[in-house]
Coordinates of C-alpha atoms in Angstrom, one line a residue:
M1 CA -77.4 -35.5 0.2
D2 CA -75.0 -33.6 2.6
A3 CA -75.4 -30.2 3.7
S4 CA -72.7 -29.3 1.1
A5 CA -74.4 -30.6 -1.5
L6 CA -77.7 -29.2 -0.4
R7 CA -76.2 -25.7 -0.3
D8 CA -74.8 -26.0 -4.3
W9 CA -78.2 -27.4 -5.4
A10 CA -79.7 -24.2 -3.9
H11 CA -77.3 -22.0 -5.1
A12 CA -78.0 -23.5 -8.8
V13 CA -81.7 -23.2 -8.4
V14 CA -81.3 -19.2 -7.9
S15 CA -79.1 -18.7 -10.7
D16 CA -81.5 -20.9 -13.1
L17 CA -84.5 -19.0 -12.0
I18 CA -83.0 -15.6 -12.0
L19 CA -82.3 -16.8 -15.8
H20 CA -85.6 -18.3 -16.3
I21 CA -88.1 -15.7 -13.9
D22 CA -89.9 -14.3 -17.0
E23 CA -90.8 -17.6 -18.5
I24 CA -91.8 -19.0 -15.3
N25 CA -94.1 -15.7 -14.6
R26 CA -95.6 -16.0 -17.7
L27 CA -96.6 -20.1 -16.9
N28 CA -98.7 -18.8 -14.2
V29 CA -102.2 -19.4 -14.7
F30 CA -103.4 -21.4 -11.3
P31 CA -105.0 -20.4 -9.0
V32 CA -104.7 -16.7 -10.2
A33 CA -102.9 -15.5 -13.1
D34 CA -101.1 -13.1 -11.3
S35 CA -97.7 -13.7 -13.0
D36 CA -95.4 -13.8 -9.8
T37 CA -94.7 -17.6 -9.6
G38 CA -90.9 -17.4 -10.8
V39 CA -91.4 -14.1 -8.4
N40 CA -92.2 -16.3 -5.8
M41 CA -90.3 -19.2 -5.9
L42 CA -86.7 -16.7 -6.4
F43 CA -87.7 -15.3 -2.8
T44 CA -88.2 -18.7 -1.2
M45 CA -84.9 -19.9 -2.7
R46 CA -83.0 -17.1 -2.1
A47 CA -84.1 -17.4 1.5
A48 CA -82.9 -20.9 2.1
V49 CA -79.5 -20.3 0.4
V50 CA -79.2 -17.3 2.9
E51 CA -80.0 -20.1 5.7
A52 CA -77.3 -22.6 4.2
D53 CA -74.6 -20.0 3.8
L54 CA -75.1 -19.1 7.5
H55 CA -73.9 -22.2 8.5
A56 CA -71.6 -23.3 5.5
N57 CA -68.8 -24.3 7.8
S58 CA -71.1 -26.3 10.1
Q59 CA -70.6 -30.0 10.5
A60 CA -74.4 -31.0 11.3
D61 CA -75.7 -32.1 8.0
A62 CA -78.8 -33.1 9.5
E63 CA -79.4 -30.0 11.4
D64 CA -78.3 -27.7 8.1
V65 CA -80.8 -29.5 6.2
A66 CA -83.6 -28.9 9.0
R67 CA -82.4 -25.1 9.0
V68 CA -82.9 -24.7 5.0
A69 CA -86.4 -26.5 4.7
A70 CA -87.4 -23.9 8.0
A71 CA -86.0 -21.2 5.9
L72 CA -87.7 -22.7 2.5
A73 CA -91.2 -22.9 4.7
A74 CA -90.4 -19.4 6.4
G75 CA -89.5 -18.0 2.9
A76 CA -92.3 -18.8 1.0
R77 CA -94.5 -16.4 -0.9

């Protein structure tokens, strides 16, 4: 997967999470039934999208993927 495909995937994930956030939140039962799994996933993926978009014109695919992975870890809630 190159950086462009990764950005496209991340944007698609955010769009789908927005559509299904309530359903995902209702599924949340482990480890605590606090109904925020969908919200947490959305925050995490939005962090990845922001980072990917910052480097959209970059030609360094491996570096872009590493930056997106770091943003996923940093944005995880």
